[in-house]
XYZ file of C-alpha atoms in Angstrom:
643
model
C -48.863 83.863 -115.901
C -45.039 83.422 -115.262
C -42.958 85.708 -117.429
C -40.444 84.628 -119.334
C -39.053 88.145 -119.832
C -36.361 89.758 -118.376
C -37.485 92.278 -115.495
C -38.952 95.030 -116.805
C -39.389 98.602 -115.289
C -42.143 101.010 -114.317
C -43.378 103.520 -112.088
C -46.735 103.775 -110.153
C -48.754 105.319 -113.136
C -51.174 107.583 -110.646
C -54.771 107.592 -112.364
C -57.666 109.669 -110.469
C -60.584 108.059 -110.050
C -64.249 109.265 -111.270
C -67.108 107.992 -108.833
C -70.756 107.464 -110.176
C -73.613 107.773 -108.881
C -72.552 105.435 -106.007
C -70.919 102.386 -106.422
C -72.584 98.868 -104.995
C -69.136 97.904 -103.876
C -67.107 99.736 -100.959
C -63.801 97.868 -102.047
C -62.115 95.798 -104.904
C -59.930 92.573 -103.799
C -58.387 90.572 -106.193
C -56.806 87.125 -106.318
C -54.806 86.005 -109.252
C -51.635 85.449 -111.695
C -49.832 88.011 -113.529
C -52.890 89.093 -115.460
C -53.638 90.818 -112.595
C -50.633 91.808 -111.053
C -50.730 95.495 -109.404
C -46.639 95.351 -109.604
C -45.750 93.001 -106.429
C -42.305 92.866 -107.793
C -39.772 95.789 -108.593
C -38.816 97.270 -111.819
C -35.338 97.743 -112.402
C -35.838 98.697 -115.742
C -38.572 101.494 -115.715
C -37.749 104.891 -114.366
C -36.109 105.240 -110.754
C -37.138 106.949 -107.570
C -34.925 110.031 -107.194
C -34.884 110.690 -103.867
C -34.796 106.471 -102.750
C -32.638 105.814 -106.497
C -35.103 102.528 -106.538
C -37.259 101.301 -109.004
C -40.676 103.966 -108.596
C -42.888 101.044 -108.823
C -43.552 97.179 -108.987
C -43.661 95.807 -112.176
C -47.039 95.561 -113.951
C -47.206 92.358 -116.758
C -48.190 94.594 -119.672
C -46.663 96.912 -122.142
C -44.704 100.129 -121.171
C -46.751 103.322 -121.952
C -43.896 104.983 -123.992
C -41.567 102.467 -124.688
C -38.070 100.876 -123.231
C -37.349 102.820 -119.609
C -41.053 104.015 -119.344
C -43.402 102.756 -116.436
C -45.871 100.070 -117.583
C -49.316 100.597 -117.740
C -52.522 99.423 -115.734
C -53.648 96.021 -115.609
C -57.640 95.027 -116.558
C -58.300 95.107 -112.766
C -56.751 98.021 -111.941
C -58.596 100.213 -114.723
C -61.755 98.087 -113.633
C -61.208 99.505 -109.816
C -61.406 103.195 -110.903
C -64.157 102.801 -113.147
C -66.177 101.280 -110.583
C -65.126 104.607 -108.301
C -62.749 102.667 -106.181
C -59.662 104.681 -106.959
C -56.166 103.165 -107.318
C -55.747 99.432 -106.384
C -52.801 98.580 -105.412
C -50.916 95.183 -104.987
C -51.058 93.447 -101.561
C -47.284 92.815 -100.887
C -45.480 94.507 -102.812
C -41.600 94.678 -102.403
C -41.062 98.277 -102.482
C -41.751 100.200 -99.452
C -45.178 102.828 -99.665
C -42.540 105.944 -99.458
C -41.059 104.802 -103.000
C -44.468 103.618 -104.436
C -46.696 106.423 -102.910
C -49.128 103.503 -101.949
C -49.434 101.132 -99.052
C -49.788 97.958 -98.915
C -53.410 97.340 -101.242
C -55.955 94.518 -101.713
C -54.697 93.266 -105.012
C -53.257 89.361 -103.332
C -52.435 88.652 -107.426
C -48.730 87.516 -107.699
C -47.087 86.866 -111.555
C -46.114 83.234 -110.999
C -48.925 82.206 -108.845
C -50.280 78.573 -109.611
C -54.270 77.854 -108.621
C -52.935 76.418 -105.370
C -50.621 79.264 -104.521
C -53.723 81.377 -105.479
C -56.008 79.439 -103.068
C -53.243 80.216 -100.264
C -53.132 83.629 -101.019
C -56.770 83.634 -99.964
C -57.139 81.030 -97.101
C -53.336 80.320 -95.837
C -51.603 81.959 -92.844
C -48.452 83.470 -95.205
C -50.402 82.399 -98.290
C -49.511 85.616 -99.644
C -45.476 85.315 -100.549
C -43.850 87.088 -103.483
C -40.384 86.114 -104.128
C -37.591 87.110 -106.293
C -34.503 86.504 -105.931
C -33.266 89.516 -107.274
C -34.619 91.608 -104.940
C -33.741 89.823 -101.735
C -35.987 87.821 -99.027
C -39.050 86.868 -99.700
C -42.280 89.596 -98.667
C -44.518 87.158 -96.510
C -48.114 88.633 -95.818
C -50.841 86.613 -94.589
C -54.014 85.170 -97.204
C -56.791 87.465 -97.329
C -59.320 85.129 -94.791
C -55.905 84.369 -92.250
C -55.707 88.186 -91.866
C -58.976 89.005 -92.070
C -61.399 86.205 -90.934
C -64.106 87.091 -93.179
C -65.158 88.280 -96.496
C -67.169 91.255 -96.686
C -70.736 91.418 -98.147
C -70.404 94.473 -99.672
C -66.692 93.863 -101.742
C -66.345 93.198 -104.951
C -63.997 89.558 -104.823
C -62.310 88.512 -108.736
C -60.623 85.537 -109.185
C -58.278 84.394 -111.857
C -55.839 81.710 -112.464
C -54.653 78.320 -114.138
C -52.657 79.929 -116.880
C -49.146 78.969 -114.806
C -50.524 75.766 -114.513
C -51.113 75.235 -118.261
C -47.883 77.307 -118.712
C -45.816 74.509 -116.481
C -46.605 71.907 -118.915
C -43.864 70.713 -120.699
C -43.928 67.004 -122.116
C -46.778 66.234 -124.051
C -46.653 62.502 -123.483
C -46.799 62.987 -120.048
C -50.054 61.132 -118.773
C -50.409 63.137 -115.434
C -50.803 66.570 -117.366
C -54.585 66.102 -117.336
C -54.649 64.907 -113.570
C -52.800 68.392 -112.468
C -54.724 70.370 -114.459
C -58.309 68.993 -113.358
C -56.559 69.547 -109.687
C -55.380 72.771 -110.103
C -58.613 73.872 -111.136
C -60.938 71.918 -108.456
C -58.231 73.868 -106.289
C -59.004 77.535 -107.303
C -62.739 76.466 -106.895
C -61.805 75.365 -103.500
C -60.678 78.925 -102.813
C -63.379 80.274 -104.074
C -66.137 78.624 -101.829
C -64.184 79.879 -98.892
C -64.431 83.263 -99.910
C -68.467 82.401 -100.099
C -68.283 80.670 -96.956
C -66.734 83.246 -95.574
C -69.446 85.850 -96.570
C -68.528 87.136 -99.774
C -71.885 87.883 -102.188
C -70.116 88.712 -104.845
C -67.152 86.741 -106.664
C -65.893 87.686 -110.167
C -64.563 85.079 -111.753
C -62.462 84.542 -115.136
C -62.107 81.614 -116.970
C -58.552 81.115 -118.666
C -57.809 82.458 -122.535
C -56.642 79.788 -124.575
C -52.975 79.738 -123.746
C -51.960 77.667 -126.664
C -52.585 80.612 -129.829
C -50.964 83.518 -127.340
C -47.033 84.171 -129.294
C -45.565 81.876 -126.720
C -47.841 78.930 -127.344
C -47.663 79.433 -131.351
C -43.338 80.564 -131.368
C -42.463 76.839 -128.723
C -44.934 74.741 -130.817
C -46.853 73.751 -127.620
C -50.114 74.692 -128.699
C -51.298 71.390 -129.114
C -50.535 70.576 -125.824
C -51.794 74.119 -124.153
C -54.958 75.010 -125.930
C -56.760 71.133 -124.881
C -55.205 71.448 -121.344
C -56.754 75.083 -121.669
C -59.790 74.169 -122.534
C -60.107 71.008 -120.083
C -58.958 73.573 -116.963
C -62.201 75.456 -117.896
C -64.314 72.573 -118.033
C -63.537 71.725 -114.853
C -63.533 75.357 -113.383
C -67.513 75.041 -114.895
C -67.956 72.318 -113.195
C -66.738 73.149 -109.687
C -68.547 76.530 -109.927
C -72.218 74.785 -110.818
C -72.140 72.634 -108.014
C -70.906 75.977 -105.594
C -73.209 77.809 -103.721
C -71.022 80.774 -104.552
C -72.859 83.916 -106.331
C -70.186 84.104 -108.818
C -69.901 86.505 -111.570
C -68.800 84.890 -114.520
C -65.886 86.715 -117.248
C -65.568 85.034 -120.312
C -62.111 86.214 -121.191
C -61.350 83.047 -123.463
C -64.574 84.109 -125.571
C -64.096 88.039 -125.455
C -60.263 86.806 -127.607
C -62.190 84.978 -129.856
C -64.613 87.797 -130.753
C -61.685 90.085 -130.833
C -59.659 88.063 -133.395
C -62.478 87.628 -135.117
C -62.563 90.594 -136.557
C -59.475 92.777 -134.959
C -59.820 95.924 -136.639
C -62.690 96.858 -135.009
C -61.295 96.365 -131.947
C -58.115 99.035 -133.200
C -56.001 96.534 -133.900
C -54.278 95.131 -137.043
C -56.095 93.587 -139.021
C -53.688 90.530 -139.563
C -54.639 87.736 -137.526
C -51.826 85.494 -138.108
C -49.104 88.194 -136.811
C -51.373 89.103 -133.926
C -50.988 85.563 -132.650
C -47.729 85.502 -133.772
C -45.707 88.370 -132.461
C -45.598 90.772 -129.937
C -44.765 94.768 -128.946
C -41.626 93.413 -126.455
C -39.501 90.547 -127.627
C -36.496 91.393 -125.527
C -37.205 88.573 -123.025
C -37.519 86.146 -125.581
C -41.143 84.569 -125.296
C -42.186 85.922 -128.389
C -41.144 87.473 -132.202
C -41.274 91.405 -131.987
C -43.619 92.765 -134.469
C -41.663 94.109 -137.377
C -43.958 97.291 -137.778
C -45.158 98.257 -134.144
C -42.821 96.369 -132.064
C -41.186 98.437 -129.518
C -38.058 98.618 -131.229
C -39.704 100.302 -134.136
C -39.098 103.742 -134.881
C -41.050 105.850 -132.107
C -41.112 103.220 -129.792
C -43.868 101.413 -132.064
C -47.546 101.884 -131.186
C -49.070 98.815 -128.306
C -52.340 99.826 -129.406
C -51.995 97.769 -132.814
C -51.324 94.387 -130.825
C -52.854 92.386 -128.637
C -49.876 90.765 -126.847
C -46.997 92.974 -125.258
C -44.555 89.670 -124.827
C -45.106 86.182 -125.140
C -48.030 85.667 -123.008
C -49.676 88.733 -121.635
C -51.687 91.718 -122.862
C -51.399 95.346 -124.199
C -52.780 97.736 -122.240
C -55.334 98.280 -125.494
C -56.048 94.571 -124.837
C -56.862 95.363 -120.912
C -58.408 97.823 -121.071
C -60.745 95.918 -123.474
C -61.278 93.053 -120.535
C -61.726 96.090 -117.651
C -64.620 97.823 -120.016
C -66.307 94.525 -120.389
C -66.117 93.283 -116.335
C -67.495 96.657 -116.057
C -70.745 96.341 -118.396
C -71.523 93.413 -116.472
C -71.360 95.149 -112.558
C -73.168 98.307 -114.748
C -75.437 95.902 -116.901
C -78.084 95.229 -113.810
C -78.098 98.829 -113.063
C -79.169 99.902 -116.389
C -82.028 97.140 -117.104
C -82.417 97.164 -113.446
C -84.636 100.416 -113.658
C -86.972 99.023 -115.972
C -89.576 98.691 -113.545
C -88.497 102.410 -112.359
C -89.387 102.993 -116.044
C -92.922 101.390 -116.072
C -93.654 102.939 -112.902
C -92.868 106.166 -114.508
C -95.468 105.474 -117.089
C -98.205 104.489 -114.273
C -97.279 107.684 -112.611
C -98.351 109.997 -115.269
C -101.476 108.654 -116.150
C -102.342 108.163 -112.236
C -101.614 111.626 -111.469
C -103.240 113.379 -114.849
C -106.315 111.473 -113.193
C -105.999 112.722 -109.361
C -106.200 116.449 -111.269
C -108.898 115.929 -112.966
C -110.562 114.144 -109.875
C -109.641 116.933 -107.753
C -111.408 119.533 -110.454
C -114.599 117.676 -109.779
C -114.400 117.970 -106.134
C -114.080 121.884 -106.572
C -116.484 122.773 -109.042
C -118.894 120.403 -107.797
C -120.286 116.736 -107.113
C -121.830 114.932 -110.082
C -125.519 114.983 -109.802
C -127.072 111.879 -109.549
C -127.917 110.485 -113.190
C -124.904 112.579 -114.939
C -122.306 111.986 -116.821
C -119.114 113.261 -117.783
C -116.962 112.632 -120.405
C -113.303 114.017 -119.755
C -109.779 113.483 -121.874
C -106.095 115.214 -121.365
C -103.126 114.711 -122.775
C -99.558 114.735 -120.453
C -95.958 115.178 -120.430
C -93.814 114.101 -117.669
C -90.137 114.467 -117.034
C -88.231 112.147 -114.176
C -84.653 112.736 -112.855
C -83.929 109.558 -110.980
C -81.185 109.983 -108.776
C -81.225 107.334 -105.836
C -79.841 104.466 -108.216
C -76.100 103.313 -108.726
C -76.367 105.128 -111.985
C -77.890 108.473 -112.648
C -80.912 108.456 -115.309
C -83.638 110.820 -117.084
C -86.949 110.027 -118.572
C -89.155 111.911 -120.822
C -92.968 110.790 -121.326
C -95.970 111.832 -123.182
C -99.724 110.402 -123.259
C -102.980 110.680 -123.276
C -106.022 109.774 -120.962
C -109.961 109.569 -121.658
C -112.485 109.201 -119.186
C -115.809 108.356 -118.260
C -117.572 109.356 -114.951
C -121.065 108.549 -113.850
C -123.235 109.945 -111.148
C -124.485 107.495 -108.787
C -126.303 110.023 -106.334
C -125.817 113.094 -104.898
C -122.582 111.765 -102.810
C -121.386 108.761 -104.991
C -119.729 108.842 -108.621
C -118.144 105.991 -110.283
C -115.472 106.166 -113.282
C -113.319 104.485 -115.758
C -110.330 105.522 -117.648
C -108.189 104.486 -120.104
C -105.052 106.031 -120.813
C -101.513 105.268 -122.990
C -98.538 106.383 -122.048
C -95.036 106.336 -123.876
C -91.479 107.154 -122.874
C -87.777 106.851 -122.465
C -84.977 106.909 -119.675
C -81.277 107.535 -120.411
C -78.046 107.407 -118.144
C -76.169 110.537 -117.470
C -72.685 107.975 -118.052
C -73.435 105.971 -120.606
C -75.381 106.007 -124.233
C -77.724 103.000 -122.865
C -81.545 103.323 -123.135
C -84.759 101.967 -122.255
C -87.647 102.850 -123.815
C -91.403 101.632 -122.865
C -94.859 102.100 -123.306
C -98.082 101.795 -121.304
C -101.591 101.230 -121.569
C -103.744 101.129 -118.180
C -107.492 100.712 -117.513
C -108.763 102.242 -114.288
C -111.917 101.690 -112.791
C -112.318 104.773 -109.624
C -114.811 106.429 -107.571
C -115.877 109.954 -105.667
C -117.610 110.652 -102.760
C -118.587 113.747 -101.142
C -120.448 115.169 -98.608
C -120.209 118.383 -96.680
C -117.134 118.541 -94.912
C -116.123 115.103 -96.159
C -114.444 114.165 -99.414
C -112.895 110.376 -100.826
C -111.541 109.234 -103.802
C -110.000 105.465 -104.471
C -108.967 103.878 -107.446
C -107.807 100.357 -109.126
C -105.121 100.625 -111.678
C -104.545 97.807 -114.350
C -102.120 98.214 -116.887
C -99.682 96.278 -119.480
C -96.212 97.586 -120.562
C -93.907 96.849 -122.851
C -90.102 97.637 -123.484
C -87.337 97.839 -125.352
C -83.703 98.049 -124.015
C -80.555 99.003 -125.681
C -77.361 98.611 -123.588
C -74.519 100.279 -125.017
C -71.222 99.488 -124.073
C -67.711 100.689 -125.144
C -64.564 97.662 -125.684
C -61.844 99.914 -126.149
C -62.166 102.043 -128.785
C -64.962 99.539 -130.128
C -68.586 100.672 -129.234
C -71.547 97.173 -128.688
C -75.155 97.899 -128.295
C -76.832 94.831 -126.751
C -80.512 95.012 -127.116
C -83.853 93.425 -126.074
C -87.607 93.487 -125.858
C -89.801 92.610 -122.997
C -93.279 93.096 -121.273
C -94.656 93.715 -118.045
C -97.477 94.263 -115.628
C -98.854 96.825 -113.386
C -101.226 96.977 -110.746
C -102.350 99.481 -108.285
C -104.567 100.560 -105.480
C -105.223 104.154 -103.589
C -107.242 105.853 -101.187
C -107.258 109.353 -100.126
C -109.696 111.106 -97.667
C -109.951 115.189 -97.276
C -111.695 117.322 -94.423
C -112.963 120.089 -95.472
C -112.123 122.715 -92.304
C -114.524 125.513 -93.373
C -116.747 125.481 -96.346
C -117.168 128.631 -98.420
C -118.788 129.850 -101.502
C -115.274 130.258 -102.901
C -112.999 128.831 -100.483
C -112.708 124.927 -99.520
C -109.603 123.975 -97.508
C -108.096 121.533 -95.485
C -106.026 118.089 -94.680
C -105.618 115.280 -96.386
C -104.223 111.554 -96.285
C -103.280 109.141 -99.091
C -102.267 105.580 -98.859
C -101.296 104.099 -102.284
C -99.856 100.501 -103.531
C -98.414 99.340 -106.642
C -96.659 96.617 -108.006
C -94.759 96.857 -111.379
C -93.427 93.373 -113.069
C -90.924 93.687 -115.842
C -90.636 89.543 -117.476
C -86.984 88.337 -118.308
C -85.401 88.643 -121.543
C -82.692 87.557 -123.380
C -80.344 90.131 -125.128
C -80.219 89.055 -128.400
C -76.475 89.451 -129.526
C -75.253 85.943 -128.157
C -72.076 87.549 -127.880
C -69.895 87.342 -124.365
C -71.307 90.578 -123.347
C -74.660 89.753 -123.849
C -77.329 88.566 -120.837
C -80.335 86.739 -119.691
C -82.486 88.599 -117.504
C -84.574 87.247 -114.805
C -88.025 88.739 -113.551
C -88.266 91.696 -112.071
C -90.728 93.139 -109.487
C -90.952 96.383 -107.799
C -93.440 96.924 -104.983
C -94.210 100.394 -103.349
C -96.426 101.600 -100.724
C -96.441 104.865 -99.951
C -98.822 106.968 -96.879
C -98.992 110.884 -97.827
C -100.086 113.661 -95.200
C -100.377 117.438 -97.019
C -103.114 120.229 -97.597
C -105.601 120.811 -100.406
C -106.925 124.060 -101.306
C -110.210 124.855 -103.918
C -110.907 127.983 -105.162
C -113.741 129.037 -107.081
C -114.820 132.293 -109.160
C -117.100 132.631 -111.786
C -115.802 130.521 -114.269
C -112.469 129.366 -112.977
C -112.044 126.700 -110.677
C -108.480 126.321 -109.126
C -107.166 123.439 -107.182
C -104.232 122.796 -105.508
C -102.556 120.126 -102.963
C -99.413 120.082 -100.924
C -97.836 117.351 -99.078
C -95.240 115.055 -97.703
C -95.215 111.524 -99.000
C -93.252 108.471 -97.510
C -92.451 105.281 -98.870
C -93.199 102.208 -96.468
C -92.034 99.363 -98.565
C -88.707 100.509 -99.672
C -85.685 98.295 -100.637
C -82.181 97.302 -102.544
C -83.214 95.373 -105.601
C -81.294 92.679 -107.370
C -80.938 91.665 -110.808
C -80.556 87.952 -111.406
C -78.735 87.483 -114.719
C -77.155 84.591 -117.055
C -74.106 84.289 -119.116
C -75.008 83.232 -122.926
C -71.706 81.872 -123.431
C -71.093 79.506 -121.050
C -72.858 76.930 -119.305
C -72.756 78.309 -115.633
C -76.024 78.953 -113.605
C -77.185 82.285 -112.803
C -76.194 84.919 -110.328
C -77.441 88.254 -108.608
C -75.963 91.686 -108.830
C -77.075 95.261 -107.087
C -79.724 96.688 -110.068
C -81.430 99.419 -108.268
C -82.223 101.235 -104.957
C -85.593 102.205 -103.909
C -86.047 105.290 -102.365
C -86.290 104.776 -99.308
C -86.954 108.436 -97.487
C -89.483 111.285 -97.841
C -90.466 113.558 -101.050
C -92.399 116.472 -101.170
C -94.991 117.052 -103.888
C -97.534 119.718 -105.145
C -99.712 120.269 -108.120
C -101.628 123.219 -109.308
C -105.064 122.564 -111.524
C -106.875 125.412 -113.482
C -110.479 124.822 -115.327
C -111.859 127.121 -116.997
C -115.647 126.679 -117.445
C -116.441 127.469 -121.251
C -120.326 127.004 -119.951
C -122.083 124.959 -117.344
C -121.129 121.887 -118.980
C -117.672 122.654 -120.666
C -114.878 123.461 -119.303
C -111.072 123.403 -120.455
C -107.848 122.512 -117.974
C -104.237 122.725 -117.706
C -102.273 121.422 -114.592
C -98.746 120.988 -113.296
C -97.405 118.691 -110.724
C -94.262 118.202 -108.910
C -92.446 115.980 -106.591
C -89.180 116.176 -105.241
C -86.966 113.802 -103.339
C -84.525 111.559 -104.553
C -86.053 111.249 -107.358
C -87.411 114.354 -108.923
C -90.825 114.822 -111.871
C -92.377 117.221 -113.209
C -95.059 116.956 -114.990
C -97.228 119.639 -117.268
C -100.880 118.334 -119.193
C -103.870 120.056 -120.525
C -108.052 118.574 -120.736
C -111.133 118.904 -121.597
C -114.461 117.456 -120.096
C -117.928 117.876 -120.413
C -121.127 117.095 -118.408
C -124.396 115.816 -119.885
């Protein structure tokens, strides 16, 4: 929005940015007003460049970090940039040469001032991008984003905002064209916005405009009553435009995040008066606004910005921004979170499938079932998973429990069924967020052998259900979204063995594997109904995997050890997106990066002992491994018994 402060001063505040796990985006652009503003303009006020005796940095629309003369803080986008990994982001044409502002020339096209159609320029128009102040001499001309660049990248991160000069430029009340510009200006920034997507940008962020009528400037003139309905009709119409785009657009409900936060401000860290929030500001030098009497910035110590919500007349505290940057951020982090619920479920499958390969395994060694026998068998597992080929680190923890049932056909054949329950968690290494989940699975399998040749197969059914609890910090304020869904499993596999050379003791030799499965996680709806919280659409995770390694039996007396190495490859591998809705506004859905599949090689091995009490009984324990990008572990003990 267009200040109607005096300049005010700052230097390039220098922040070092923490990657994750990997970020889905390789770069941050952003197209906007002065919410957004990197500091395109200089700072005559904040501290000076001592070897260039300049300004150190462009001005940033937000409050100074300590007070008159300091540098002003980060904008929402900015602090959104190096949470996403992306390090500093810089403003696009800045007036101040990279020597005094340590940065060159950045992706940041927002400009304070800009109207929707000087925003559209700044993203379609040769010299769309101009900033101009007459203060500091001619005019810095760079070319819009597409001009210069001719396309939009699939893998950047685009955010859009705008509209609140356009609200801001309305004057007269009675004057019956305000609603025609404003339903233009909009249509306009939506007009920029499909040529991003036509231009091959997947991913758009895009805010809708804060009610510009109850911000200190709006209350202090009187024009509310003229702002907040032209506010209000700008978003309509923004809606609008966006529902009929074909544009994957990301939607930020900054107009609803201020309501929730003057709802109830204190929780938020800020004072707990409403009226004076609206009211006044931390810098009323320029005018726009009534300094707050108690943590203004003429207040002993320089006041405190962290009590307010506006630092002038218009525009945000840091404390306010960096509320806006942590919730953009839970919505780019949201998908990968619930995106791994299938990577949960198939977690769950995993135990249970491999607790049965043991035990199937300590057949083959101590012996086919005769023909007419039974055995009964149960074991009980624990499972650990590091998952480490996502955008976000996670760890799972599971314990169940399987019993079985495994008939002797003939003197080659056995057929099975087993039921089994399994139960777990998965956390994220950089957040509090969780998913928990639980399985139950039937499956129906069979055993051959003879001589030199071995085979097992099975069919897995199974039925999961979850629970997921997103947490998410707003400042200093901490929100735990939460929601319950179910899901399916199915799954297939087939593994044949040659036994090289048969012993009394000794069996030994290669072995292949080729196993499917298909885990579906249903959508859900968080239930907070809050700006932060989500719809969920389906979810389906497919794997096929073809493994090549070496078993080994051993026998002696009463122990019976078993063991198989291999290399296992994943065929069907891919990126996974999350489709997702806003519950606050009326906009359609959209698609963000939730997981990635791992798409290489792992190595695995387990180790099975069985102690035979007598001919019939015999007790177990067994460990298993695998380790690629992902990494398990799991330990379990059994019994079984032949009759």
């Amino acid at each position: 929005m267009k200040s109607t402060l005096k300049p005010l001063a700052a230097a390039l505040l220098m922040c070092a940015a923490t990657a994750h796990a990997g970020s889905p985006f390789d770069e941050l652009v952003v197209f906007g007003d002065s919410l957004s503003d990197s500091g395109q303009f200089p700072d005559a006020g904040g501290p000076i460049n001592t070897t260039y005796l300049v300004p150190g940095s462009g001005l940033r629309f937000t409050n100074r970090v300590n007070g008159a003369g300091s540098e002003t803080d980060l904008v929402g986008v900015q602090r959104l940039s190096q949470q996403l990994g992306l390090g500093y982001l810089a403003a696009s044409t800045p007036y101040l040469p990279s020597p005094v502002t340590g940065f060159p020339a950045g992706t940041n096209y927002a400009v304070g001032g800009y109207t929707s159609a000087q925003i559209k320029a700044s993203i379609t128009d040769a010299n769309g991008s101009t900033v101009f102040n007459p203060a500091a001499g001619p005019a810095k001309v760079r070319d819009g984003y597409l001009a210069e660049y001719g396309s939009a990248s699939a893998r950047t991160l685009y955010y859009v905002n705008g509209g609140g000069n356009d609200v801001l430029g309305l004057t007269n009340p009675f004057d019956p064209d305000n609603a025609t510009n404003i339903v233009t200006a909009a249509n306009t920034l939506v007009a920029g916005i499909n040529a991003l997507d036509s231009a091959g940008a997947q991913y758009i962020m895009v805010s809708n405009l804060p009610d510009v009528g109850t911000t200190p400037a709006g209350i202090g003139s009187g024009a509310q009553p003229l702002w907040s309905p032209m506010s209000a009709l700008y978003n309509d119409t923004l809606y609008a435009g966006l529902n009929a785009s074909s544009a994957n657009v990301i939607p930020v409900d900054a107009r609803g995040l201020m309501a929730e936060i003057l709802a109830n401000p204190a929780e938020f860290g800020f004072m707990s008066d409403v009226t004076m929030l609206t009211a006044t500001c931390y810098d009323g030098s320029g005018g726009s606004c009534l300094e707050n009497p108690v943590y203004g910035m003429s207040q002993a110590g320089n006041g405190d910005p962290t009590q307010l919500i506006f630092n002038d007349g218009v525009h945000p505290t840091a404390a306010a921004q960096q509320i806006i940057a942590d919730y953009m951020y839970s919505l780019i982090q949201a998908p990968q979170e619930v995106g791994q619920l299938p990577v949960l479920g198939a977690s769950l499958v995993d135990a249970d499938q491999r607790a049965l390969r043991n035990q199937m395994q300590a057949n083959l060694a101590s012996g086919a079932l005769k023909a007419g026998q039974w055995q009964i068998f149960a074991s009980g597992q624990s499972m650990d998973l590091q998952s480490r080929n996502g955008y976000t680190d996670a760890d799972a923890e599971h314990q169940g429990a399987s019993l079985g049932l495994q008939y002797g056909l003939n003197e080659s054949w056995s057929l099975g069924l087993a039921f089994a329950s399994q139960s777990g968690d998965l956390g994220f290494d950089d957040s509090a967020s969780t998913l928990d989940g639980s399985s139950q699975a039937i499956t129906l399998f069979t055993g051959y052998s003879n001589a030199r040749h071995w085979a097992n197969a099975s069919v897995h059914v199974g039925q999961q259900s979850y629970d997921s609890a997103r947490v998410l910090p707003l400042g200093v304020a901490m929100r735990t979204e939460t929601g319950t869904t179910d899901g399916s499993s199915l799954g297939l596999t087939a593994e044949y063995g040659y036994n090289i050379s048969p012993h009394t003791n000794w069996d030994y030799g290669p072995k292949i594997e080729l196993a499917h499965r298909t885990i579906d996680v249903d959508g859900f709806a968080e239930a907070g109904g809050m700006t932060t919280s989500l719809t969920f659409d389906d979810q389906e995770h497919t794997s096929l995997t073809a493994d090549v390694g070496l078993f080994v039996h051993w026998r002696a007396d009463q122990l019976v050890v078993t063991s198989e190495w291999g290399i296992r490859s994943e065929l069907k591998a891919q990126d996974h997106q999350v489709t997702m809705t806003n519950q606050t506004l009326s906009l359609g859905s959209y698609e963000l990066p939730g997981y990635v599949q791992d798409k290489g090689q792992s190595w695995h091995g387990n180790l099975t002992a069985s102690y035979y009490i007598s001919d019939a009984a015999a007790i177990s324990a067994s460990w298993a491994t695998e380790r690629g990008d992902n990494r398990t572990d799991l330990l379990g003990v059994g019994v079984s018994m032949r009759f």
